[in-house]
PDB file of C-alpha atoms and ligand atoms in Angstrom:
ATOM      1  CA  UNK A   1      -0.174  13.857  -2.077  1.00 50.00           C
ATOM      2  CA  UNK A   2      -1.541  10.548  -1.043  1.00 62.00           C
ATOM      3  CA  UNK A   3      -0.286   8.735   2.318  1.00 90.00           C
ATOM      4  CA  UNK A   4       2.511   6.256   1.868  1.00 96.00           C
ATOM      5  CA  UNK A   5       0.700   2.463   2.370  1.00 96.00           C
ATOM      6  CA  UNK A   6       2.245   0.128   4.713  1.00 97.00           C
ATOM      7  CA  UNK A   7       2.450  -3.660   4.371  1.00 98.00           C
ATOM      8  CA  UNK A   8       3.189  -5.263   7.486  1.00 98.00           C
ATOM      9  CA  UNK A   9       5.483  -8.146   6.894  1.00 98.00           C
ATOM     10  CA  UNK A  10       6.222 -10.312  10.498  1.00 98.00           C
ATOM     11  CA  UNK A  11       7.940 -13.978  11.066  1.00 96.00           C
ATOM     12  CA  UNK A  12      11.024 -16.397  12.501  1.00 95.00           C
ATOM     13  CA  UNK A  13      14.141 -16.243  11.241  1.00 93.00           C
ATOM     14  CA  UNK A  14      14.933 -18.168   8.231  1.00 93.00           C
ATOM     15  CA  UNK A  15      11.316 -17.306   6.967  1.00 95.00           C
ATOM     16  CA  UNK A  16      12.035 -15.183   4.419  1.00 95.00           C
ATOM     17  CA  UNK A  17      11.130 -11.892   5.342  1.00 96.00           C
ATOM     18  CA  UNK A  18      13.750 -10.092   3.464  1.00 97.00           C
ATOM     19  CA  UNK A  19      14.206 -11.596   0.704  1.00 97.00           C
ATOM     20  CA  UNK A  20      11.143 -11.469  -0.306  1.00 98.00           C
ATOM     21  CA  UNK A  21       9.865  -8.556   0.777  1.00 98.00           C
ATOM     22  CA  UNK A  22      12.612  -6.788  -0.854  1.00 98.00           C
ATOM     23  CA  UNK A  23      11.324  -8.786  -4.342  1.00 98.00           C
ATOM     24  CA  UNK A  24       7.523  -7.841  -3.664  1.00 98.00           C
ATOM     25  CA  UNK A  25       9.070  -3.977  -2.962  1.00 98.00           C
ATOM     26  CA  UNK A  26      10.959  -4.132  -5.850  1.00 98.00           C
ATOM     27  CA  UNK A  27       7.707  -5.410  -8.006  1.00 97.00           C
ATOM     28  CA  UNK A  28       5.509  -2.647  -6.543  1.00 97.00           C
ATOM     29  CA  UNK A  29       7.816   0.055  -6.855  1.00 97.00           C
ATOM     30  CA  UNK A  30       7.370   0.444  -2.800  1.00 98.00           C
ATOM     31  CA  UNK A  31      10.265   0.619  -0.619  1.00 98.00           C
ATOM     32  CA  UNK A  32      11.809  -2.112   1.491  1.00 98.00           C
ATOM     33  CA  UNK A  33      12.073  -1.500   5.293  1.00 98.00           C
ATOM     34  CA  UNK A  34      14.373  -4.236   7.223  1.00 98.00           C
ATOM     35  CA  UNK A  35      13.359  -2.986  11.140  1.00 98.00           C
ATOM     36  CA  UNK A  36      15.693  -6.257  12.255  1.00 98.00           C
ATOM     37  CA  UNK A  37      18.727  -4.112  11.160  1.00 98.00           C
ATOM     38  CA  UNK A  38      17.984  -1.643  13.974  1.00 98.00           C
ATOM     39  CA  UNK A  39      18.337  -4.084  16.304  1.00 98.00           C
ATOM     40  CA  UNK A  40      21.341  -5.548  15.045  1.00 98.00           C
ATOM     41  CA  UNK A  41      22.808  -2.020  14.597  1.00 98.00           C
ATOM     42  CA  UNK A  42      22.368  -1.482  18.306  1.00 98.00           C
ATOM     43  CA  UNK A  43      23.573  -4.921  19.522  1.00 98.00           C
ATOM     44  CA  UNK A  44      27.097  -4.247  17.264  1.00 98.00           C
ATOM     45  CA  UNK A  45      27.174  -0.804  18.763  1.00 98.00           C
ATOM     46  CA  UNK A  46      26.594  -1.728  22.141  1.00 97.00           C
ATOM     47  CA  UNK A  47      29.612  -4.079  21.561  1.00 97.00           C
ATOM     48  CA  UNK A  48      31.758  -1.443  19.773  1.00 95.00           C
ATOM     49  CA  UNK A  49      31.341  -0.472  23.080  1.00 93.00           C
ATOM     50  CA  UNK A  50      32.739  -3.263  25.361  1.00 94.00           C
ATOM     51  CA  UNK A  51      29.325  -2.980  27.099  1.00 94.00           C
ATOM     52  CA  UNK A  52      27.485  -6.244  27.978  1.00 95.00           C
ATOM     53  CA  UNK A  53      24.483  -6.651  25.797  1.00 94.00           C
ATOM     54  CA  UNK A  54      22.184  -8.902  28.254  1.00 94.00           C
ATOM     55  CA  UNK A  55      22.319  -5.653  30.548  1.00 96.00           C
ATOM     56  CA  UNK A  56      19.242  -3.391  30.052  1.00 97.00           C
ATOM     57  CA  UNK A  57      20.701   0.079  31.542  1.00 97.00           C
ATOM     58  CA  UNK A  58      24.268  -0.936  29.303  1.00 96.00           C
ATOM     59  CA  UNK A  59      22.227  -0.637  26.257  1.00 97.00           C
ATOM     60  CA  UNK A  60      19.768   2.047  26.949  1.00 96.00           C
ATOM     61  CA  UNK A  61      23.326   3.835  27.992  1.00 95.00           C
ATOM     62  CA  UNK A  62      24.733   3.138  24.819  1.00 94.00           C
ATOM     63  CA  UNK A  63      21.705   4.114  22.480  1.00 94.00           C
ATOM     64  CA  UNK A  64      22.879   7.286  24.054  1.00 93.00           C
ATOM     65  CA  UNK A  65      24.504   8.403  20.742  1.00 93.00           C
ATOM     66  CA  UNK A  66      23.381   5.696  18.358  1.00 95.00           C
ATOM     67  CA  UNK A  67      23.190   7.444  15.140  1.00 96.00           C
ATOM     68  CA  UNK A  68      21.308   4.802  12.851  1.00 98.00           C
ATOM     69  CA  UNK A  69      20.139   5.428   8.674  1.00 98.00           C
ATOM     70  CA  UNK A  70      18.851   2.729   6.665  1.00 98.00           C
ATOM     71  CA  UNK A  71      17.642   2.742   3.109  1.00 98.00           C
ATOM     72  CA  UNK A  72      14.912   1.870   2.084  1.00 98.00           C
ATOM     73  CA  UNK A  73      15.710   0.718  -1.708  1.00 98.00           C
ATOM     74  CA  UNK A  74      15.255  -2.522  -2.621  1.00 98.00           C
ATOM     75  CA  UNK A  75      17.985  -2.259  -4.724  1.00 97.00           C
ATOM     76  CA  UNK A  76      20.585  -0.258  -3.108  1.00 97.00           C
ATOM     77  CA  UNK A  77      20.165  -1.817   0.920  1.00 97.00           C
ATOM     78  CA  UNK A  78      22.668  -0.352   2.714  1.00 98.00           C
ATOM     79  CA  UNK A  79      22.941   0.419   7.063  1.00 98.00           C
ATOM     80  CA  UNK A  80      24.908   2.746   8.355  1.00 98.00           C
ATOM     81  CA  UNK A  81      26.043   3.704  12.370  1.00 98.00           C
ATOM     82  CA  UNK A  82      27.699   7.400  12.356  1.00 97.00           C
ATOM     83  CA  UNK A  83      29.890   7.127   9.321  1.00 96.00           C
ATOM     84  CA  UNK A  84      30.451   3.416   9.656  1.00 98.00           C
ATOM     85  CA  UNK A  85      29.107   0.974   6.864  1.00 98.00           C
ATOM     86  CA  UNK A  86      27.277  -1.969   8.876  1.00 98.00           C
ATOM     87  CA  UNK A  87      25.281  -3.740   6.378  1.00 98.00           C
ATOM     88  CA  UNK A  88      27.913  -6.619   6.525  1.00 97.00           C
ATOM     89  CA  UNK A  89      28.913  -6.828   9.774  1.00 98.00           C
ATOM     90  CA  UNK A  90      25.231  -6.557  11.554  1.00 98.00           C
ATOM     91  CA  UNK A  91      24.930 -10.404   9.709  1.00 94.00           C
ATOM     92  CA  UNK A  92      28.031 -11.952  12.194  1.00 93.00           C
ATOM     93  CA  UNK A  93      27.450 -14.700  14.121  1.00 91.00           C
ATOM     94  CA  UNK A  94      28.439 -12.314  17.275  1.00 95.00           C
ATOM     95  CA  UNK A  95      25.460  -9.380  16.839  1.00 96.00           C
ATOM     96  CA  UNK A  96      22.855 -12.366  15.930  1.00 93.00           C
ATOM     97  CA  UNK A  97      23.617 -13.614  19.243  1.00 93.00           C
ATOM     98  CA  UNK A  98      23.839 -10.431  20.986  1.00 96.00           C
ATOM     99  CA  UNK A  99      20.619  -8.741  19.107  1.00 97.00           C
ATOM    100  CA  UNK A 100      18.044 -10.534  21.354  1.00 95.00           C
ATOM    101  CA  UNK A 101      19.053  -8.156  24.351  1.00 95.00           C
ATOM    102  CA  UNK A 102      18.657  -5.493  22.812  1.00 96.00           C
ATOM    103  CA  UNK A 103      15.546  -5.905  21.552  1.00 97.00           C
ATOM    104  CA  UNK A 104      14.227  -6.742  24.998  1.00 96.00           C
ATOM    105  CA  UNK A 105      14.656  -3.679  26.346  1.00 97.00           C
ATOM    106  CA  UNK A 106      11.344  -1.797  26.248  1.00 96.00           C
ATOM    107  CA  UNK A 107      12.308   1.826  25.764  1.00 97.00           C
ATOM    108  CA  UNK A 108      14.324   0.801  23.294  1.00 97.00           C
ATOM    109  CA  UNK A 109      11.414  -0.987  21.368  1.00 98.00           C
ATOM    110  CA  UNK A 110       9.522   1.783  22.000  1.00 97.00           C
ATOM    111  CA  UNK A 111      12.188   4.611  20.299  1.00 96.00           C
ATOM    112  CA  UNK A 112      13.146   2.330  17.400  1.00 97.00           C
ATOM    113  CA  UNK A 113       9.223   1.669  16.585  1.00 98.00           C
ATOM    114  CA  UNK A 114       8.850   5.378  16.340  1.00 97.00           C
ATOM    115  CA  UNK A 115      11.700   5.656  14.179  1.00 97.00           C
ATOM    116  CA  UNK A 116      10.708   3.158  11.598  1.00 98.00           C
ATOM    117  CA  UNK A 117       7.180   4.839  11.613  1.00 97.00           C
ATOM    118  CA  UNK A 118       8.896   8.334  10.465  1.00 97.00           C
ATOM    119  CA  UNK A 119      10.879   6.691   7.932  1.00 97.00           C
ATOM    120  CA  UNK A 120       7.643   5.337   6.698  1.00 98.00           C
ATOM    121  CA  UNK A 121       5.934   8.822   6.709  1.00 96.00           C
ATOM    122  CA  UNK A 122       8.755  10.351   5.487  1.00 96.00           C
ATOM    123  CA  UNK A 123       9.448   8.377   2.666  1.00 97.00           C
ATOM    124  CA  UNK A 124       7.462  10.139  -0.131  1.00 96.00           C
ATOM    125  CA  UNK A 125       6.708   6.713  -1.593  1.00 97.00           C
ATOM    126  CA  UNK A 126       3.918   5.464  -2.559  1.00 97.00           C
ATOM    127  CA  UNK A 127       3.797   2.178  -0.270  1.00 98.00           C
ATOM    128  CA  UNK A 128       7.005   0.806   2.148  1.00 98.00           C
ATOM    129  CA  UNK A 129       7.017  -3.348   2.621  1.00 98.00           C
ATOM    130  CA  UNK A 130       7.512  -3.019   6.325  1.00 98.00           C
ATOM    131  CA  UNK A 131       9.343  -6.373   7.850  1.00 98.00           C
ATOM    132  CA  UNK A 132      10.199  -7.794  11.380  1.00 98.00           C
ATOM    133  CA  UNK A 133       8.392  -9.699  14.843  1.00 97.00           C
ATOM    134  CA  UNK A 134       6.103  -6.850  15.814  1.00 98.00           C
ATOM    135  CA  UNK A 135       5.197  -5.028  12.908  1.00 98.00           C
ATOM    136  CA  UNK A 136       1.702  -6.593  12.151  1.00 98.00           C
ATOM    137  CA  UNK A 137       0.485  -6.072  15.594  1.00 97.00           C
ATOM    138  CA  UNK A 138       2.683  -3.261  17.575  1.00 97.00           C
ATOM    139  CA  UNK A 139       4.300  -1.090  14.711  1.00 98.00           C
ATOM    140  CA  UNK A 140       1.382  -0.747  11.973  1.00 98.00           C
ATOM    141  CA  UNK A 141      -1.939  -2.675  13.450  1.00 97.00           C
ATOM    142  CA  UNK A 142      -3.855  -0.761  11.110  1.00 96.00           C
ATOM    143  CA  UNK A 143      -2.033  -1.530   7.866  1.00 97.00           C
ATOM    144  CA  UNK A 144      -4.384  -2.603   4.812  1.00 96.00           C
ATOM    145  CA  UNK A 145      -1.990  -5.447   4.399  1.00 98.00           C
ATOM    146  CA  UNK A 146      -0.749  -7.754   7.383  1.00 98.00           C
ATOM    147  CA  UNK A 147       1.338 -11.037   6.380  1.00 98.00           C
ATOM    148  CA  UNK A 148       2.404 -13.815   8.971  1.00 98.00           C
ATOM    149  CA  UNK A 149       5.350 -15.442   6.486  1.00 98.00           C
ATOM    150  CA  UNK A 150       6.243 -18.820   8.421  1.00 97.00           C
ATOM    151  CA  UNK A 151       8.054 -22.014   7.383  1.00 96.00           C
ATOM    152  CA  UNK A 152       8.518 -25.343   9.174  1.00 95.00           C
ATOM    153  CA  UNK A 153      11.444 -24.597  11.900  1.00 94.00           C
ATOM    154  CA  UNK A 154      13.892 -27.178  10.116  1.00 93.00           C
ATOM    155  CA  UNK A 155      13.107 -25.489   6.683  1.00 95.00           C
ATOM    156  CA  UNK A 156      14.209 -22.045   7.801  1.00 95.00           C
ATOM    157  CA  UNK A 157      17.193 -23.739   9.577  1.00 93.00           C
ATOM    158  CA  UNK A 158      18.069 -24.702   6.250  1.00 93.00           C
ATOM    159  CA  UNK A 159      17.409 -21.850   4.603  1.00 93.00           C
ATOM    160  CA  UNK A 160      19.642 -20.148   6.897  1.00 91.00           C
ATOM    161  CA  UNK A 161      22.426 -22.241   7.007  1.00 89.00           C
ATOM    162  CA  UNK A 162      22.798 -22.312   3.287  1.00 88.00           C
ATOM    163  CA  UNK A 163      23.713 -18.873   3.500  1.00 86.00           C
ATOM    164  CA  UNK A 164      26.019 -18.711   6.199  1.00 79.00           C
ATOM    165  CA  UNK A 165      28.221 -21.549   4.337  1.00 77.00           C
ATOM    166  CA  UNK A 166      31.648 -20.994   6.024  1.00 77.00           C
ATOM    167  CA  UNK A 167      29.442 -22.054   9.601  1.00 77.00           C
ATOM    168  CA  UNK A 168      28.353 -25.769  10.893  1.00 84.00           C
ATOM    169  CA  UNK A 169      24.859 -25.976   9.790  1.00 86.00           C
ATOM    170  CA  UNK A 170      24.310 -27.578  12.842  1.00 89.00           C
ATOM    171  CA  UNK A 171      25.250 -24.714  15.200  1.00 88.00           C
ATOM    172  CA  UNK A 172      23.414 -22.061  12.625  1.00 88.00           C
ATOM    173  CA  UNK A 173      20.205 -24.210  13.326  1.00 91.00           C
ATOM    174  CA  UNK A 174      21.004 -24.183  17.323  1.00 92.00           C
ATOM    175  CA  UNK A 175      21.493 -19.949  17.344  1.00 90.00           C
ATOM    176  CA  UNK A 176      18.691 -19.724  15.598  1.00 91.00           C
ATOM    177  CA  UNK A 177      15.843 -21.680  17.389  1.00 92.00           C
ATOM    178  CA  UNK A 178      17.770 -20.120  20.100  1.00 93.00           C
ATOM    179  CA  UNK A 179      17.237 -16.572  19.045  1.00 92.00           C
ATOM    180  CA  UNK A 180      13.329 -17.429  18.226  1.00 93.00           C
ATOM    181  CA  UNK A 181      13.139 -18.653  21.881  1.00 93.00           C
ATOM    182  CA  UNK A 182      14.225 -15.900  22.964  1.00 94.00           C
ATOM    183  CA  UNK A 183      12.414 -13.360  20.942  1.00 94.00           C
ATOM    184  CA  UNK A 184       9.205 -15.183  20.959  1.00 93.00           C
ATOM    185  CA  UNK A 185       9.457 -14.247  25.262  1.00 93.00           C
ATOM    186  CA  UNK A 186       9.278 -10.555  23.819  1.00 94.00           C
ATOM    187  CA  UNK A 187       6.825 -10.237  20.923  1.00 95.00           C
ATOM    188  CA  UNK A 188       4.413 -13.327  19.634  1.00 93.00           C
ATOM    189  CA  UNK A 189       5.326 -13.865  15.559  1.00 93.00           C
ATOM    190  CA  UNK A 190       4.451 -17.869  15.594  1.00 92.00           C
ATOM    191  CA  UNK A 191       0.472 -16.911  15.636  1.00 93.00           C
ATOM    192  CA  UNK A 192      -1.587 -14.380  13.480  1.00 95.00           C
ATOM    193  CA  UNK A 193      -3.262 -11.790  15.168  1.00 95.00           C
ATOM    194  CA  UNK A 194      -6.638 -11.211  13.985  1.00 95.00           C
ATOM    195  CA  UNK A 195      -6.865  -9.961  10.815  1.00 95.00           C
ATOM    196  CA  UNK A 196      -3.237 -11.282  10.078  1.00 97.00           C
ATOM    197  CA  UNK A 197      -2.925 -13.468   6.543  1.00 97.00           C
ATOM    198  CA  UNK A 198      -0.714 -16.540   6.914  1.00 97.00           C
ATOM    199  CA  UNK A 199       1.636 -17.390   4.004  1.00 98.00           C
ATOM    200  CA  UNK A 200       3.203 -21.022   4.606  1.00 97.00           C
ATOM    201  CA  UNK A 201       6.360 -21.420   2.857  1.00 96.00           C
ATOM    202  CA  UNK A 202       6.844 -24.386   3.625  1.00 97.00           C
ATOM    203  CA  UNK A 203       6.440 -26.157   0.467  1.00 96.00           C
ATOM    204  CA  UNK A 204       6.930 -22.894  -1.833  1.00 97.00           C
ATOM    205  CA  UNK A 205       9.870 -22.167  -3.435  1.00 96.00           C
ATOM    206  CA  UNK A 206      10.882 -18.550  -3.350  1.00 97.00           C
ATOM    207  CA  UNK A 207       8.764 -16.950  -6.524  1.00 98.00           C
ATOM    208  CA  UNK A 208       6.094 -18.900  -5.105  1.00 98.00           C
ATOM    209  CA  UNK A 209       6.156 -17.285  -2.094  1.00 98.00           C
ATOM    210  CA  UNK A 210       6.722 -13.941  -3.260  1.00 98.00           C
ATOM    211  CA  UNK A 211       3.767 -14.280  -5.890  1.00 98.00           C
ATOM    212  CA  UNK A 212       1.428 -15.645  -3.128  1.00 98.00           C
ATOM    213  CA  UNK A 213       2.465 -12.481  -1.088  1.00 98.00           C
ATOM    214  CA  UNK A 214       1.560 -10.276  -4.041  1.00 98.00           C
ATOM    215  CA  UNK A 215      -1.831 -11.769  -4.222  1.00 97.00           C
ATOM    216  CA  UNK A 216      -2.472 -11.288  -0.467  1.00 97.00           C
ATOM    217  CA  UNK A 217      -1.376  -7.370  -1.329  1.00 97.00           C
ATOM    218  CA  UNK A 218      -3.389  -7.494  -4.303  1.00 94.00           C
ATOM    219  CA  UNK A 219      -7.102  -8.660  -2.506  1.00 90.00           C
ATOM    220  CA  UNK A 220      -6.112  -6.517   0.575  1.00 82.00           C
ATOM    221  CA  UNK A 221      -5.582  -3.225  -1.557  1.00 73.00           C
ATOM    222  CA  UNK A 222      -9.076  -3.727  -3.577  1.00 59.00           C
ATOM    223  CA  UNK A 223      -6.504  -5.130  -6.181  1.00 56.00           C
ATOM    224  CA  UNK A 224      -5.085  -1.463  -7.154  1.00 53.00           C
ATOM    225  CA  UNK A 225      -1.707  -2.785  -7.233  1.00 57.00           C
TER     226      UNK A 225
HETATM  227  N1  ADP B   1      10.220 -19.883  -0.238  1.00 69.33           N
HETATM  228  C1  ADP B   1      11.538 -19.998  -0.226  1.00 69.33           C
HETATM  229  N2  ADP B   1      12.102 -21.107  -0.705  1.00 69.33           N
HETATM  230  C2  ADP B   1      13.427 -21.263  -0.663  1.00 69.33           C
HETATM  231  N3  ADP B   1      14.307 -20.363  -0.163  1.00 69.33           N
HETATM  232  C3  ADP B   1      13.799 -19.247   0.331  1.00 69.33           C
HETATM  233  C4  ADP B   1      12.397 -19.006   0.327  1.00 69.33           C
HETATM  234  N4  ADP B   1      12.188 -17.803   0.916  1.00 69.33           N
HETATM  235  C5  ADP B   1      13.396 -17.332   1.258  1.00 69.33           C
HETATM  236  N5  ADP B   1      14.377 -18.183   0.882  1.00 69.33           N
HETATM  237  C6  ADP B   1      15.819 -18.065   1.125  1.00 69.33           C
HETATM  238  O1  ADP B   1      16.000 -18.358   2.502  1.00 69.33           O
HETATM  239  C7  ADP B   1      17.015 -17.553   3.057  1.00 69.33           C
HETATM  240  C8  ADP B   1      16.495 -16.841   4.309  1.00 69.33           C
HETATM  241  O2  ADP B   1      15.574 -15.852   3.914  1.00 69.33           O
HETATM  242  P1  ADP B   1      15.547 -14.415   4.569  1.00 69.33           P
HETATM  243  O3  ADP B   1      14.754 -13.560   3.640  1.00 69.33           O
HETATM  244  O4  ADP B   1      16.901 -13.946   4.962  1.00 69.33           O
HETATM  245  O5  ADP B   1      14.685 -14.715   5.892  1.00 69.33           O
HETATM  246  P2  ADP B   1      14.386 -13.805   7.145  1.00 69.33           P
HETATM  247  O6  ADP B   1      14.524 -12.383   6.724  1.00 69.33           O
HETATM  248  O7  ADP B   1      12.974 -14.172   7.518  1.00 69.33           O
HETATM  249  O8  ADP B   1      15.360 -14.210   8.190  1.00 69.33           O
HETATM  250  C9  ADP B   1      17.480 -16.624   1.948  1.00 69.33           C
HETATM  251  O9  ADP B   1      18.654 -17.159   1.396  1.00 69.33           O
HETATM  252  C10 ADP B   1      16.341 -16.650   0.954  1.00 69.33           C
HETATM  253  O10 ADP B   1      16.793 -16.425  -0.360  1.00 69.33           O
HETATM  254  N1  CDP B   2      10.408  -5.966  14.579  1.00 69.33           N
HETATM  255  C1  CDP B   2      11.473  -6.613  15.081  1.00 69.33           C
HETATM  256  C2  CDP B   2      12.520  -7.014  14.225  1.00 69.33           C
HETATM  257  C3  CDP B   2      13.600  -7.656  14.776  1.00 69.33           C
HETATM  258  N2  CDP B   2      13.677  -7.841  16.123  1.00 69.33           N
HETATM  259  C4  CDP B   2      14.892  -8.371  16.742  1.00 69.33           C
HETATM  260  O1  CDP B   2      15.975  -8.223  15.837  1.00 69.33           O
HETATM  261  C5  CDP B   2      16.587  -9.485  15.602  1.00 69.33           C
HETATM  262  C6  CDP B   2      17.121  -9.546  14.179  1.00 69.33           C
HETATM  263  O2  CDP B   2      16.026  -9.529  13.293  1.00 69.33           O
HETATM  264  P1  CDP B   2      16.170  -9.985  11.786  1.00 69.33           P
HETATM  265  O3  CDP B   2      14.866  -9.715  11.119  1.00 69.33           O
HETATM  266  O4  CDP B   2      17.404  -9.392  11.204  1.00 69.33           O
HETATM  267  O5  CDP B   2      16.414 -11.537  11.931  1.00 69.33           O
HETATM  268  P2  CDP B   2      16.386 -12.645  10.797  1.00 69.33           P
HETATM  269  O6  CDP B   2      14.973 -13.126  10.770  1.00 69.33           O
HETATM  270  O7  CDP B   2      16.751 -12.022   9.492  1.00 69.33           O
HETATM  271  O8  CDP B   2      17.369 -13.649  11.217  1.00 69.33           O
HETATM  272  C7  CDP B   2      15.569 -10.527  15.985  1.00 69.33           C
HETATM  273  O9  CDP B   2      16.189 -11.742  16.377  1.00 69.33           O
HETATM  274  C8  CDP B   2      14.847  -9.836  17.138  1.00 69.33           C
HETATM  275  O10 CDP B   2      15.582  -9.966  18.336  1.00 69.33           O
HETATM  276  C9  CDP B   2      12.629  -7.465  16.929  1.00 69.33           C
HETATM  277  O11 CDP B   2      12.684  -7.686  18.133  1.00 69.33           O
HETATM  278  N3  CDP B   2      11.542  -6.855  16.392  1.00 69.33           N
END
């Protein structure tokens, strides 16, 4: 049996990451890994908890018995804590704020980044689309296929608040340059790392931008797929 291939997917929120790395996964037949939900699992545990997210020993004491699954279809994403279905409620307003403490704790980066590298062994697929800050240059710097996906910061704001359409787009753009402020203190997804392909998506609309990642897959896999 051959080695499951990782692409390594990073960017800001609002970029695009999942969405369309779920479409390229679903076009390859590859699986779809979303490593933000592990954060956001933890930050909405840690406050199932009533313990204070911003305080490094409350959330490395509440990982205690965090017991996380994810899928990885593309077509049936789904997050789970213990027997608790989270795939909704890891998107509130209250865990987006909250997830940036979490993720600065570094034993907890360091635990989660081993976990999403089993589920990537362990997935007996042929390739896993592999998305989040850290993923092109901490989780899998040796992956045939490393993608930068940015867009202009008022773009993704956009983006982003046309989801969220029961919130002031105004306050979804605030929390969310906030959150990139924050995160980019922790891990550095504005720049490419060497060897890291930029895809702009700026001025693409969304099969554009899922086609040009396809063709970065395509030339960095000796176009097999
Ligand atoms: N190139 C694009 N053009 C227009 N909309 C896009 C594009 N890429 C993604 N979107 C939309 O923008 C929103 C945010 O994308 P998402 O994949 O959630 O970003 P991220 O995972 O980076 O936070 C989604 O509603 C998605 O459908
Ligand atoms: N590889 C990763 C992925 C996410 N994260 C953290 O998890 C949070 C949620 O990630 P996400 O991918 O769901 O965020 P969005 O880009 O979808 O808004 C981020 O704001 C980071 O704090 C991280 O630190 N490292």
């Amino acid at each position: 049996m051959t080695d499951t291939v990782t692409i390594a997917v990073d960017g800001p929120a609002g970029s695009g990451k999942s969405s369309v790395s779920k479409e390229v996964a679903r076009r390859l037949g590859f699986g779809y890994l979303d490593t933000g939900a592990a954060y956001r699992a933890l930050a909405w545990h840690v406050l199932e908890h009533h313990a204070d997210t911003s305080d490094a020993a409350a959330v490395v004491d509440a990982a205690g018995d965090f017991d996380y699954a994810i899928s990885l279809d593309p077509d049936e994403y789904w997050v789970r804590v213990g027997e608790t279905s989270v795939t909704e409620a890891i998107r509130e307003p209250r865990v987006s704020s909250a997830v940036s403490g979490v993720a600065r704790v570094p034993v907890i980066r360091e635990h989660v980044n081993t976990m999403f590298r089993r589920l990537v062994a362990d997935s007996g697929l042929p390739g896993v689309i592999v998305e989040g800050r850290d993923i092109t240059t901490v989780v899998a710097p040796d992956a045939p296929v490393r993608i930068l996906l940015t867009a202009a910061p008022d773009v993704r704001a956009a983006r982003r608040s046309a989801e969220l359409t029961t919130q002031d787009a105004a306050a979804v753009a605030a929390a969310l340059h906030k959150r990139d402020a924050s995160d980019s203190q922790v891990v550095d997804f504005l720049t490419a790392a060497p060897g890291v392909t930029v895809v702009d998506s700026t001025d693409l609309d969304f099969a554009q931008t899922v086609d040009a990642v396809l063709d970065v897959i395509r030339s960095g896999t000796g176009g097999s797929r």
